[in-house]
Short mmCIF file of C-alpha atoms in Angstrom, two decimals:
data_model
loop_
_atom_site.label_atom_id
_atom_site.label_comp_id
_atom_site.label_asym_id
_atom_site.label_seq_id
_atom_site.Cartn_x
_atom_site.Cartn_y
_atom_site.Cartn_z
CA MET A 1176 10.00 -30.35 28.61
CA PRO A 1177 7.19 -27.75 28.93
CA ILE A 1178 4.71 -28.26 26.38
CA MET A 1179 3.34 -25.39 24.31
CA LYS A 1180 0.03 -23.30 24.55
CA SER A 1181 -2.17 -22.84 21.34
CA ASP A 1182 -5.85 -21.92 20.87
CA VAL A 1183 -6.39 -20.84 17.48
CA ALA A 1184 -10.76 -20.94 16.34
CA THR A 1185 -10.17 -22.85 13.27
CA SER A 1186 -13.64 -22.18 12.68
CA SER A 1187 -14.05 -18.12 12.46
CA LYS A 1188 -14.19 -16.49 9.46
CA GLU A 1189 -10.51 -14.85 9.73
CA TYR A 1190 -9.09 -18.66 9.88
CA ILE A 1191 -10.93 -19.81 6.63
CA ARG A 1192 -10.02 -16.49 5.01
CA ASN A 1193 -6.72 -16.79 5.42
CA ARG A 1194 -6.23 -20.80 5.07
CA ASP A 1195 -8.13 -20.58 1.79
CA ALA A 1196 -5.71 -17.63 0.56
CA TYR A 1197 -2.76 -19.81 1.59
CA THR A 1198 -3.92 -22.99 -0.34
CA ASP A 1199 -3.93 -20.52 -3.10
CA ARG A 1200 -0.29 -19.49 -2.19
CA ILE A 1201 0.80 -23.33 -2.08
CA SER A 1202 -0.58 -23.86 -5.65
CA ASP A 1203 1.02 -21.55 -7.04
CA LEU A 1204 4.65 -22.67 -5.72
CA ARG A 1205 3.62 -26.33 -6.79
CA ARG A 1206 2.86 -24.67 -10.28
CA ARG A 1207 6.26 -22.91 -10.35
CA ARG A 1208 8.14 -25.94 -9.37
CA ALA A 1209 6.13 -28.31 -11.89
CA ALA A 1210 6.98 -25.63 -14.53
CA VAL A 1211 10.83 -25.76 -14.29
CA ALA A 1212 10.84 -29.09 -13.50
CA ILE A 1213 9.71 -30.37 -17.21
CA GLY A 1214 13.21 -28.76 -18.86
CA GLY A 1215 13.20 -27.17 -21.99
CA SER A 1216 10.50 -27.38 -24.99
CA GLU A 1217 9.10 -30.78 -25.76
CA ARG A 1218 11.07 -30.62 -29.10
CA ALA A 1219 14.35 -29.95 -27.04
CA ARG A 1220 13.44 -32.91 -24.55
CA LYS A 1221 12.06 -34.96 -27.75
CA LEU A 1222 15.52 -34.90 -30.02
CA HIS A 1223 17.04 -35.66 -26.27
CA LYS A 1224 15.86 -38.92 -26.00
CA ASP A 1225 15.92 -39.39 -29.57
CA ARG A 1226 19.55 -39.97 -29.05
CA GLY A 1227 18.95 -42.60 -26.12
CA GLN A 1228 20.02 -40.11 -23.78
CA LEU A 1229 18.56 -39.86 -19.85
CA LEU A 1230 16.39 -36.15 -19.19
CA PRO A 1231 18.68 -34.81 -16.51
CA ARG A 1232 16.17 -35.43 -13.68
CA GLU A 1233 15.79 -38.80 -15.13
CA ARG A 1234 19.76 -38.92 -14.59
CA ILE A 1235 18.99 -37.77 -11.00
CA ALA A 1236 16.38 -40.73 -10.18
CA ALA A 1237 18.73 -43.14 -11.39
CA LEU A 1238 21.82 -42.05 -9.72
CA ILE A 1239 20.41 -41.46 -6.14
CA ASP A 1240 19.28 -44.20 -3.88
CA PRO A 1241 15.66 -45.97 -4.19
CA GLY A 1242 13.49 -43.93 -2.33
CA SER A 1243 16.10 -41.67 -0.65
CA PRO A 1244 15.62 -38.13 -0.96
CA PHE A 1245 16.16 -34.87 -3.19
CA LEU A 1246 16.90 -31.99 -1.42
CA GLU A 1247 16.89 -29.24 -4.11
CA PHE A 1248 18.55 -26.54 -3.82
CA CYS A 1249 17.36 -22.95 -5.74
CA GLN A 1250 14.88 -24.73 -8.11
CA LEU A 1251 13.25 -21.54 -9.32
CA ALA A 1252 16.14 -19.79 -10.09
CA GLY A 1253 16.57 -16.98 -13.19
CA GLU A 1254 12.85 -17.28 -13.21
CA GLY A 1255 11.24 -14.83 -16.02
CA MET A 1256 14.99 -13.51 -16.04
CA TYR A 1257 15.96 -14.48 -19.33
CA ASP A 1258 13.06 -13.85 -22.70
CA GLY A 1259 12.23 -17.75 -23.93
CA VAL A 1260 14.50 -19.37 -21.15
CA PRO A 1261 12.31 -21.28 -18.37
CA GLY A 1262 13.34 -20.85 -14.93
CA GLY A 1263 15.74 -22.93 -13.01
CA GLY A 1264 19.30 -21.56 -14.61
CA SER A 1265 19.53 -24.13 -17.31
CA ILE A 1266 21.24 -26.73 -14.54
CA ILE A 1267 19.90 -28.51 -11.22
CA THR A 1268 21.80 -28.43 -8.05
CA GLY A 1269 21.23 -30.44 -4.45
CA VAL A 1270 21.78 -33.13 -1.58
CA GLY A 1271 21.15 -36.56 -2.42
CA ILE A 1272 22.15 -40.30 -1.23
CA ILE A 1273 24.58 -42.24 -3.15
CA SER A 1274 25.75 -45.68 -2.31
CA ARG A 1275 24.48 -44.29 1.34
CA ARG A 1276 26.56 -41.18 0.67
CA PRO A 1277 25.02 -37.93 1.09
CA CYS A 1278 26.54 -36.09 -2.05
CA MET A 1279 25.71 -32.74 -3.97
CA ILE A 1280 24.88 -33.50 -7.35
CA ILE A 1281 24.95 -31.14 -9.90
CA VAL A 1282 23.06 -31.88 -13.51
CA ASN A 1283 23.12 -29.37 -16.60
CA GLU A 1284 20.22 -28.86 -18.62
CA PRO A 1285 21.00 -29.79 -22.20
CA THR A 1286 17.33 -29.34 -23.27
CA ILE A 1287 17.92 -25.31 -22.09
CA LYS A 1288 19.69 -23.75 -24.28
CA GLY A 1289 22.43 -26.62 -25.19
CA GLY A 1290 22.89 -26.30 -21.08
CA THR A 1291 24.43 -23.25 -21.53
CA TYR A 1292 26.00 -20.85 -18.24
CA TYR A 1293 23.83 -17.83 -17.35
CA GLY A 1294 24.94 -15.65 -14.93
CA ILE A 1295 22.38 -17.23 -13.10
CA THR A 1296 23.78 -20.81 -13.65
CA CYS A 1297 26.88 -19.24 -12.14
CA LYS A 1298 25.67 -18.47 -9.07
CA LYS A 1299 23.66 -21.10 -8.29
CA HIS A 1300 26.54 -23.97 -9.71
CA VAL A 1301 28.51 -21.86 -7.14
CA ARG A 1302 26.35 -22.02 -4.30
CA ALA A 1303 26.11 -25.54 -4.55
CA GLN A 1304 29.17 -25.92 -4.71
CA ARG A 1305 29.23 -23.83 -1.80
CA PHE A 1306 27.29 -25.76 0.91
CA ALA A 1307 29.24 -28.78 -0.32
CA TRP A 1308 32.49 -27.39 0.44
CA GLU A 1309 31.61 -26.37 4.09
CA HIS A 1310 29.60 -29.64 4.51
CA ARG A 1311 32.49 -31.45 3.21
CA LEU A 1312 30.02 -33.87 0.68
CA PRO A 1313 31.47 -34.87 -2.51
CA CYS A 1314 30.09 -33.09 -5.71
CA VAL A 1315 28.90 -35.12 -8.32
CA THR A 1316 28.81 -33.28 -11.72
CA LEU A 1317 26.70 -34.61 -14.59
CA VAL A 1318 28.37 -32.32 -17.43
CA GLN A 1319 26.03 -31.96 -20.96
CA SER A 1320 26.82 -28.03 -21.28
CA GLY A 1321 27.76 -25.80 -24.41
CA GLY A 1322 29.72 -23.43 -22.03
CA ALA A 1323 29.46 -20.09 -21.47
CA ASN A 1324 26.52 -18.02 -22.96
CA LEU A 1325 28.28 -15.24 -24.92
CA PRO A 1326 26.04 -12.22 -24.70
CA ASP A 1327 25.97 -12.44 -20.87
CA GLN A 1328 29.29 -12.24 -20.85
CA PRO A 1329 29.47 -9.69 -18.10
CA ASN A 1330 27.50 -12.13 -15.57
CA ILE A 1331 29.60 -15.25 -16.29
CA PHE A 1332 33.67 -14.49 -17.14
CA PRO A 1333 35.32 -11.88 -15.14
CA ASP A 1334 34.40 -11.71 -11.75
CA ASP A 1335 34.49 -13.79 -8.04
CA GLY A 1336 31.52 -16.04 -7.63
CA GLN A 1337 31.01 -16.32 -11.55
CA PHE A 1338 32.37 -19.35 -13.97
CA GLY A 1339 36.39 -19.23 -13.16
CA SER A 1340 34.65 -19.43 -9.05
CA ILE A 1341 33.62 -22.77 -10.18
CA PHE A 1342 37.22 -24.24 -11.17
CA PHE A 1343 38.23 -22.69 -7.80
CA ASN A 1344 36.20 -24.51 -5.99
CA GLN A 1345 36.77 -27.67 -7.33
CA ILE A 1346 40.30 -27.49 -7.03
CA ARG A 1347 40.39 -26.84 -3.12
CA MET A 1348 37.18 -29.08 -2.55
CA SER A 1349 39.91 -31.62 -4.02
CA ALA A 1350 42.87 -30.31 -1.97
CA GLU A 1351 40.83 -30.71 1.12
CA GLY A 1352 40.31 -34.55 0.16
CA ILE A 1353 36.43 -34.14 -0.78
CA PRO A 1354 35.34 -35.80 -3.96
CA GLN A 1355 35.13 -34.06 -7.23
CA ILE A 1356 33.41 -36.22 -9.80
CA ALA A 1357 31.59 -36.14 -13.33
CA ILE A 1358 30.01 -37.54 -16.19
CA VAL A 1359 30.37 -36.34 -19.20
CA HIS A 1360 26.90 -37.41 -21.20
CA GLY A 1361 27.31 -35.17 -23.89
CA PRO A 1362 29.31 -32.68 -25.72
CA SER A 1363 30.83 -29.83 -23.35
CA THR A 1364 32.82 -27.31 -24.80
CA ALA A 1365 35.33 -24.81 -23.17
CA GLY A 1366 34.62 -24.24 -19.55
CA GLY A 1367 32.28 -27.80 -19.49
CA ALA A 1368 35.28 -29.28 -20.45
CA TYR A 1369 37.63 -27.76 -17.70
CA ILE A 1370 34.80 -29.02 -15.03
CA PRO A 1371 35.20 -32.84 -15.74
CA ALA A 1372 39.09 -32.64 -16.54
CA LEU A 1373 38.84 -30.93 -13.00
CA CYS A 1374 37.55 -33.59 -11.02
CA ASP A 1375 38.90 -36.40 -9.10
CA GLU A 1376 37.61 -39.11 -11.63
CA THR A 1377 35.96 -38.84 -14.07
CA VAL A 1378 33.10 -41.12 -17.13
CA ILE A 1379 32.37 -40.50 -20.45
CA VAL A 1380 30.01 -42.20 -22.08
CA ARG A 1381 30.77 -43.73 -25.66
CA ASN A 1382 29.83 -41.85 -28.72
CA GLN A 1383 27.77 -39.30 -27.18
CA GLY A 1384 30.08 -37.63 -24.42
CA ALA A 1385 32.33 -35.54 -25.89
CA MET A 1386 35.01 -32.73 -24.56
CA PHE A 1387 37.01 -30.49 -25.93
CA LEU A 1388 38.48 -26.49 -25.27
CA GLY A 1389 36.86 -25.53 -29.19
CA GLY A 1390 34.30 -27.63 -30.78
CA PRO A 1391 34.87 -29.04 -34.91
CA GLN A 1392 34.17 -25.92 -35.76
CA LEU A 1393 35.66 -23.33 -33.78
CA VAL A 1394 39.35 -25.90 -34.59
CA TYR A 1395 38.61 -25.35 -38.43
CA ALA A 1396 38.06 -21.19 -38.27
CA ALA A 1397 41.13 -21.29 -35.90
CA THR A 1398 43.62 -23.89 -38.26
CA ARG A 1399 41.68 -25.21 -40.99
CA GLU A 1400 41.91 -29.01 -39.45
CA ALA A 1401 39.09 -30.75 -40.44
CA VAL A 1402 37.88 -33.15 -37.69
CA GLY A 1403 35.29 -34.28 -36.37
CA SER A 1404 33.06 -34.43 -32.50
CA GLU A 1405 34.76 -38.15 -31.66
CA ALA A 1406 38.20 -37.82 -32.80
CA LEU A 1407 38.82 -34.31 -30.99
CA GLY A 1408 37.27 -35.08 -27.99
CA GLY A 1409 35.28 -38.45 -27.60
CA GLY A 1410 35.46 -41.08 -24.95
CA GLU A 1411 37.27 -43.40 -26.56
CA MET A 1412 40.64 -40.77 -27.23
CA HIS A 1413 39.79 -39.32 -23.79
CA SER A 1414 39.92 -42.80 -22.39
CA ARG A 1415 43.40 -44.27 -24.57
CA ILE A 1416 45.06 -41.52 -25.50
CA SER A 1417 44.01 -38.62 -23.73
CA GLY A 1418 43.75 -40.04 -20.27
CA VAL A 1419 41.54 -37.28 -19.67
CA THR A 1420 38.83 -39.60 -18.74
CA ASP A 1421 39.15 -42.81 -16.40
CA HIS A 1422 36.35 -44.87 -16.84
CA LEU A 1423 34.31 -44.99 -20.38
CA ALA A 1424 30.69 -46.10 -20.49
CA GLU A 1425 28.48 -47.05 -23.17
CA ASN A 1426 25.48 -45.35 -22.17
CA ASP A 1427 23.94 -42.76 -19.70
CA ALA A 1428 22.19 -46.00 -17.06
CA HIS A 1429 25.98 -47.80 -17.43
CA ALA A 1430 27.78 -44.42 -16.64
CA ILE A 1431 25.78 -43.66 -13.75
CA ALA A 1432 26.32 -47.19 -12.56
CA ILE A 1433 30.15 -46.92 -12.56
CA THR A 1434 29.87 -43.52 -10.61
CA ARG A 1435 27.68 -45.05 -8.18
CA GLU A 1436 30.20 -47.27 -7.85
CA ILE A 1437 33.36 -44.84 -7.28
CA VAL A 1438 31.04 -43.26 -4.96
CA ALA A 1439 30.83 -46.53 -2.77
CA ASN A 1440 34.54 -46.75 -2.51
CA LEU A 1441 35.19 -43.44 -0.95
CA GLY A 1442 35.77 -44.50 2.04
CA GLU A 1443 33.56 -44.31 5.39
CA VAL A 1444 30.47 -42.57 5.32
CA PRO A 1445 31.28 -39.43 8.03
CA ARG A 1446 28.93 -40.77 11.27
CA GLN A 1447 26.44 -38.58 12.73
CA ARG A 1448 28.14 -36.88 15.59
CA TRP A 1449 24.40 -36.00 17.62
CA THR A 1450 21.94 -37.96 19.48
CA VAL A 1451 18.82 -38.02 17.46
CA ALA A 1452 15.81 -38.71 19.67
CA PRO A 1453 12.94 -40.76 18.73
CA VAL A 1454 10.66 -37.95 16.60
CA HIS A 1455 7.43 -36.98 17.89
CA GLU A 1456 5.04 -35.02 15.98
CA PRO A 1457 3.57 -31.75 17.17
CA LEU A 1458 0.72 -31.83 19.12
CA PHE A 1459 -0.92 -29.48 16.63
CA GLU A 1460 -1.69 -29.87 13.85
CA PRO A 1461 0.75 -28.46 11.17
CA ALA A 1462 -1.62 -27.78 8.65
CA GLU A 1463 -2.92 -25.20 10.61
CA ILE A 1464 -0.19 -22.88 9.86
CA TYR A 1465 -2.28 -21.82 6.85
CA GLY A 1466 -4.55 -20.26 8.49
CA LEU A 1467 -2.55 -18.68 11.26
CA ILE A 1468 -0.87 -16.71 8.64
CA SER A 1469 -3.29 -13.20 7.40
CA SER A 1470 -3.55 -12.82 4.18
CA ASP A 1471 -3.12 -9.28 5.05
CA PRO A 1472 0.72 -8.60 5.21
CA ARG A 1473 0.22 -5.60 7.19
CA VAL A 1474 -1.54 -8.21 10.27
CA PRO A 1475 1.05 -9.50 12.60
CA THR A 1476 1.23 -13.50 13.04
CA ASN A 1477 1.31 -14.77 16.86
CA ASN A 1478 4.29 -16.37 15.60
CA ARG A 1479 4.30 -19.07 19.24
CA ASP A 1480 1.29 -20.64 17.33
CA ILE A 1481 3.59 -21.10 14.40
CA LEU A 1482 6.86 -22.51 16.30
CA ALA A 1483 4.30 -24.97 18.46
CA ARG A 1484 3.01 -26.57 14.63
CA LEU A 1485 6.98 -27.22 13.89
CA VAL A 1486 8.64 -29.07 17.27
CA ASP A 1487 8.31 -32.17 18.08
CA GLY A 1488 5.54 -33.13 20.53
CA SER A 1489 5.10 -28.77 20.65
CA GLN A 1490 8.07 -28.76 23.34
CA PHE A 1491 9.83 -26.16 24.05
CA HIS A 1492 12.27 -24.78 26.25
CA GLU A 1493 12.20 -21.41 26.18
CA ILE A 1494 14.80 -18.97 27.93
CA LYS A 1495 13.69 -15.32 29.44
CA PRO A 1496 10.49 -15.89 28.56
CA LEU A 1497 9.18 -12.48 30.38
CA TYR A 1498 12.38 -10.63 29.23
CA GLY A 1499 12.16 -9.20 25.33
CA ASP A 1500 9.45 -10.84 24.65
CA THR A 1501 9.00 -9.55 20.91
CA LEU A 1502 12.03 -12.37 20.23
CA VAL A 1503 10.95 -15.81 21.31
CA THR A 1504 13.95 -18.40 21.85
CA GLY A 1505 14.46 -21.67 23.50
CA PHE A 1506 15.46 -25.42 22.93
CA ALA A 1507 13.42 -27.76 20.89
CA ARG A 1508 13.58 -30.91 18.62
CA ILE A 1509 12.82 -31.10 15.22
CA MET A 1510 12.71 -34.89 13.83
CA GLY A 1511 15.33 -35.20 16.76
CA PHE A 1512 17.39 -32.73 15.70
CA GLU A 1513 17.83 -30.88 18.91
CA ILE A 1514 17.94 -26.96 18.26
CA GLY A 1515 18.29 -23.49 19.47
CA VAL A 1516 15.58 -21.38 18.13
CA LEU A 1517 15.00 -17.69 17.83
CA CYS A 1518 11.94 -16.79 16.66
CA ASN A 1519 10.65 -12.83 15.79
CA ASN A 1520 7.19 -12.11 17.92
CA GLY A 1521 7.35 -8.32 17.21
CA VAL A 1522 9.77 -5.27 16.34
CA LEU A 1523 13.57 -5.70 17.59
CA PHE A 1524 13.99 -3.88 20.96
CA SER A 1525 17.61 -3.20 23.00
CA GLU A 1526 16.10 -6.46 25.42
CA SER A 1527 15.31 -8.77 22.25
CA ALA A 1528 18.87 -8.09 21.01
CA LEU A 1529 20.64 -8.66 24.88
CA LYS A 1530 18.60 -11.58 25.15
CA ALA A 1531 19.67 -13.05 21.47
CA THR A 1532 22.86 -12.21 22.29
CA HIS A 1533 22.77 -14.05 25.51
CA PHE A 1534 21.37 -17.36 23.60
CA ILE A 1535 23.31 -17.29 20.74
CA ASP A 1536 26.37 -17.07 23.59
CA LEU A 1537 24.42 -20.58 24.93
CA CYS A 1538 23.95 -22.45 21.72
CA CYS A 1539 27.81 -22.02 21.18
CA LYS A 1540 29.14 -22.58 23.81
CA ARG A 1541 26.52 -25.49 24.25
CA GLY A 1542 27.42 -26.85 20.08
CA ILE A 1543 24.03 -26.84 19.68
CA PRO A 1544 22.67 -25.11 15.89
CA MET A 1545 20.38 -22.31 15.55
CA LEU A 1546 17.41 -21.82 13.47
CA PHE A 1547 16.82 -18.38 12.85
CA MET A 1548 12.78 -17.91 11.66
CA ALA A 1549 13.12 -14.08 11.29
CA ASP A 1550 9.30 -12.36 10.88
CA VAL A 1551 10.90 -8.93 12.03
CA THR A 1552 9.96 -5.22 10.50
CA GLY A 1553 13.19 -4.09 12.10
CA PHE A 1554 14.47 -2.85 15.12
CA MET A 1555 12.61 0.00 17.27
CA VAL A 1556 13.04 3.56 16.29
CA GLY A 1557 12.82 6.80 18.18
CA ARG A 1558 15.01 8.97 20.65
CA GLU A 1559 13.78 6.74 23.08
CA ALA A 1560 15.11 3.99 21.66
CA GLU A 1561 18.29 5.60 21.38
CA GLU A 1562 18.82 6.58 24.19
CA GLY A 1563 17.85 3.15 25.79
CA GLY A 1564 21.14 1.59 23.71
CA ILE A 1565 19.05 -0.04 20.63
CA THR A 1566 22.06 0.52 18.31
CA LYS A 1567 24.82 -0.63 20.88
CA ASN A 1568 22.57 -4.03 21.37
CA GLY A 1569 21.73 -4.16 18.22
CA ALA A 1570 25.24 -4.42 17.48
CA LYS A 1571 25.73 -7.48 20.31
CA MET A 1572 23.11 -9.35 18.73
CA ILE A 1573 24.72 -9.07 15.33
CA THR A 1574 27.79 -9.63 16.38
CA ALA A 1575 27.26 -12.58 18.22
CA MET A 1576 25.10 -13.91 15.05
CA ALA A 1577 28.26 -13.22 12.57
CA SER A 1578 30.68 -14.91 15.20
CA ALA A 1579 28.81 -18.17 16.06
CA ASN A 1580 30.17 -21.01 14.21
CA VAL A 1581 27.88 -23.70 15.38
CA PRO A 1582 25.12 -24.19 12.14
CA LYS A 1583 22.75 -21.32 11.35
CA TYR A 1584 19.37 -21.22 9.96
CA THR A 1585 17.47 -18.58 8.19
CA LEU A 1586 13.42 -19.45 8.12
CA ILE A 1587 11.64 -16.29 6.70
CA VAL A 1588 8.21 -16.85 7.98
CA GLY A 1589 6.78 -13.39 7.30
CA ASN A 1590 8.30 -10.29 7.04
CA ALA A 1591 11.67 -9.80 7.07
CA TYR A 1592 12.85 -6.06 6.87
CA GLY A 1593 15.97 -3.94 7.11
CA ALA A 1594 18.17 -4.21 9.92
CA GLY A 1595 15.59 -7.03 10.97
CA TYR A 1596 16.92 -8.54 8.24
CA PHE A 1597 20.24 -8.52 8.64
CA ALA A 1598 20.25 -9.85 12.47
CA MET A 1599 18.52 -13.14 12.04
CA CYS A 1600 20.48 -14.22 9.67
CA GLY A 1601 19.82 -12.81 6.49
CA ARG A 1602 21.59 -13.79 3.80
CA ALA A 1603 24.93 -11.61 3.88
CA PHE A 1604 25.76 -13.31 7.32
CA ARG A 1605 26.21 -16.69 5.39
CA PRO A 1606 23.58 -19.70 7.41
CA ASN A 1607 23.94 -22.84 6.28
CA ALA A 1608 20.71 -22.70 4.23
CA MET A 1609 18.24 -19.85 3.76
CA MET A 1610 14.29 -20.35 3.34
CA MET A 1611 11.59 -18.64 2.70
CA TRP A 1612 7.81 -19.44 2.75
CA PRO A 1613 5.60 -18.50 -0.12
CA ASN A 1614 4.52 -15.51 2.14
CA ALA A 1615 7.36 -14.02 2.70
CA ARG A 1616 8.62 -10.70 1.84
CA SER A 1617 12.45 -9.15 2.60
CA ALA A 1618 13.43 -5.42 1.71
CA ILE A 1619 14.90 -2.75 3.68
CA MET A 1620 12.14 -1.44 4.30
CA GLY A 1621 8.42 -2.23 3.81
CA ALA A 1622 6.44 -0.43 0.64
CA ASP A 1623 4.64 1.89 2.91
CA GLN A 1624 7.22 3.13 4.73
CA ALA A 1625 9.45 3.37 1.39
CA ALA A 1626 6.88 5.08 -0.24
CA THR A 1627 6.32 7.76 2.85
CA THR A 1628 10.00 8.27 3.05
CA LEU A 1629 10.43 9.38 -0.29
CA VAL A 1630 7.23 11.37 -0.24
CA MET A 1631 7.98 12.87 2.92
CA VAL A 1632 11.65 14.07 0.68
CA LYS A 1633 9.21 15.58 -2.03
CA ASP A 1634 7.05 17.41 0.19
CA ASN A 1635 10.36 19.14 1.81
CA VAL A 1636 11.55 20.23 -1.65
CA HIS A 1637 8.29 22.04 -2.49
CA LYS A 1638 8.45 23.71 1.00
CA ARG A 1639 12.13 24.56 -0.05
CA ASP A 1640 10.14 25.88 -3.22
CA GLY A 1641 7.60 27.18 -1.93
CA THR A 1642 5.00 24.97 -3.61
CA THR A 1643 2.03 22.81 -3.35
CA TRP A 1644 0.75 19.86 -4.58
CA THR A 1645 -2.68 17.62 -4.03
CA SER A 1646 -3.15 14.42 -2.21
CA ALA A 1647 -4.07 12.66 -5.60
CA GLU A 1648 -0.57 13.62 -7.17
CA ARG A 1649 1.14 12.21 -3.73
CA GLU A 1650 -0.78 8.73 -4.22
CA THR A 1651 -0.14 8.93 -7.74
CA TYR A 1652 4.07 9.73 -6.44
CA MET A 1653 3.48 6.82 -3.83
CA ALA A 1654 2.30 3.67 -5.93
CA PRO A 1655 5.10 3.42 -8.23
CA THR A 1656 7.65 3.02 -5.32
CA ARG A 1657 4.68 0.64 -3.52
CA ARG A 1658 4.79 -1.69 -6.37
CA ALA A 1659 8.61 -1.63 -6.71
CA PHE A 1660 9.17 -2.48 -3.04
CA GLU A 1661 6.67 -5.15 -2.74
CA ASP A 1662 7.91 -6.62 -6.44
CA PHE A 1663 10.79 -7.01 -4.80
CA ALA A 1664 10.08 -8.37 -1.67
CA ASN A 1665 8.46 -11.02 -3.19
CA SER A 1666 9.76 -14.85 -2.12
CA TYR A 1667 9.71 -15.77 -5.67
CA ASN A 1668 11.88 -12.73 -6.46
CA PHE A 1669 14.75 -13.70 -3.32
CA ALA A 1670 14.01 -17.26 -5.47
CA ARG A 1671 14.88 -16.36 -8.98
CA ASN A 1672 18.07 -14.16 -7.74
CA THR A 1673 19.47 -16.84 -5.55
CA TRP A 1674 19.31 -15.05 -2.79
CA CYS A 1675 17.60 -17.71 -0.83
CA ASP A 1676 17.71 -21.19 -0.89
CA MET A 1677 14.14 -22.43 -1.66
CA VAL A 1678 10.84 -21.28 -1.66
CA ILE A 1679 9.06 -24.14 0.57
CA ASP A 1680 6.00 -24.98 1.78
CA PRO A 1681 5.11 -24.50 5.30
CA LEU A 1682 4.12 -28.24 6.04
CA GLU A 1683 8.09 -28.87 4.36
CA THR A 1684 9.84 -26.86 6.97
CA ARG A 1685 10.26 -30.19 9.38
CA GLN A 1686 11.90 -32.62 6.53
CA VAL A 1687 14.16 -30.04 5.04
CA MET A 1688 15.33 -29.13 8.03
CA ALA A 1689 15.57 -32.81 9.27
CA LEU A 1690 18.35 -33.14 6.16
CA LEU A 1691 20.00 -29.71 6.61
CA LEU A 1692 20.92 -30.76 10.31
CA ASP A 1693 21.80 -34.60 9.45
CA LEU A 1694 24.58 -33.15 7.32
CA ALA A 1695 25.52 -30.40 9.76
CA GLY A 1696 26.11 -33.09 12.12
CA ARG A 1697 28.50 -35.12 10.09
CA ILE A 1698 30.88 -32.16 10.17
CA PRO A 1699 33.42 -31.36 13.15
CA HIS A 1700 32.18 -29.33 15.36
CA ARG A 1701 33.92 -25.94 15.48
CA HIS A 1702 35.06 -23.28 18.14
CA THR A 1703 33.50 -20.11 18.13
CA ASN A 1704 35.21 -16.93 19.03
CA PHE A 1705 33.16 -13.84 19.88
CA GLY A 1706 34.07 -10.29 18.03
CA VAL A 1707 33.93 -7.06 19.94
CA LEU A 1708 30.37 -6.49 22.08
CA ARG A 1709 30.17 -3.31 23.05
CA MET A 1710 29.28 -2.31 26.87
#
């Protein structure tokens, strides 16, 4: 396979300036992750430990196979969204290996507001379930939750994608033979009780776990019946009398050991259907990516240089290299897995869109997964572009992308604006996973474009009314729009709203993709039928 060329002056002032700026970005990413990983306040964590319980991340470490990875989803969800509530959405979700089987692990964070569910908690939980459903992963849920956070009711109760969807997803996955397993580690009320009750097998911890639709206080208020937590919904009662739970454990560690045994008895682990080649590191140092991305987002990146530092052996079999060259398409391997790559290297023209349509068709017919590396300001606009069929050809690309049933992954490496974001498999088109680098931005349009568009509307109002305004007034009018669009487009805004699955260090990209591709290679191939491609 041809080896990509890359000639980067790593000693130039511009490269060093870019590298130093990106190193600061990585430090910021690590700081955010570390803050989320702590969990609740020191006082809340101490109370949890004083009860003899493992902290949520300690539970995960004990549950997964020693030395195996934990691919966390939506880690930064809810960051800065709720007063006095740390990021993470009071829940931890991710894929880990339990008894040699990949599983989706969903863990309540009781040190944060008792593990209660906010709107963002529901979104994060549902997203984890949908990934598990798509990849037929057993769901292992570690439950210790007070149920819904009542003041956030509009974002929790009434709609699809909220708390009720958690139950629906559990039931439908179980019906399809995708195992649902739970451990009740602590008091779990209302919705928190239904989650383990709807599982195939449930473990509960003696004198610690409890589950009930209404706690002792609510029962007394409703019926004047005085009953303790253990008698109302403790481990002994549910394991011996109600039959809601299947296994009674003595403590957290015992419950986790039982759960590992349950997973070990789920039958054969699905086999990898793809041939995974020996791994070859890129010929060009991946760490050089830091210096290739300009500290000024308005300065474009030569994404061929980026690609040469991501694929195995820097080898790339390019399709149509001389046609529609603002989109790079071709086949490569990442950590031994074959993948079709669509990588922006400029604005999308008609030729780029037609090239993408052709390439997507090839990937679907060959059963090869696709990686969309997005860095695009959109489709070309103007009279010449419209006469050349940009709308028709862009629609072909979007139709092919949306129809494709091979595994699809989106990695935003730079800007992803407007219809260009959609065409490069934006979130609405349900890629198997969507990642962003810390520098990534996405919005309807860029901040300068948005500000200019709105100021032109205001210019027309002045012209109609026979009034004028100064250049300083125009700039003052544009400034808030610029700020609002910059804040919206930021990768961390996407992460806190769960509009992407994770913000990753560029140097993590190969490992993350390998984990994702390994999961996708264990589910059956799906045939693709394309929507109408307008001629």
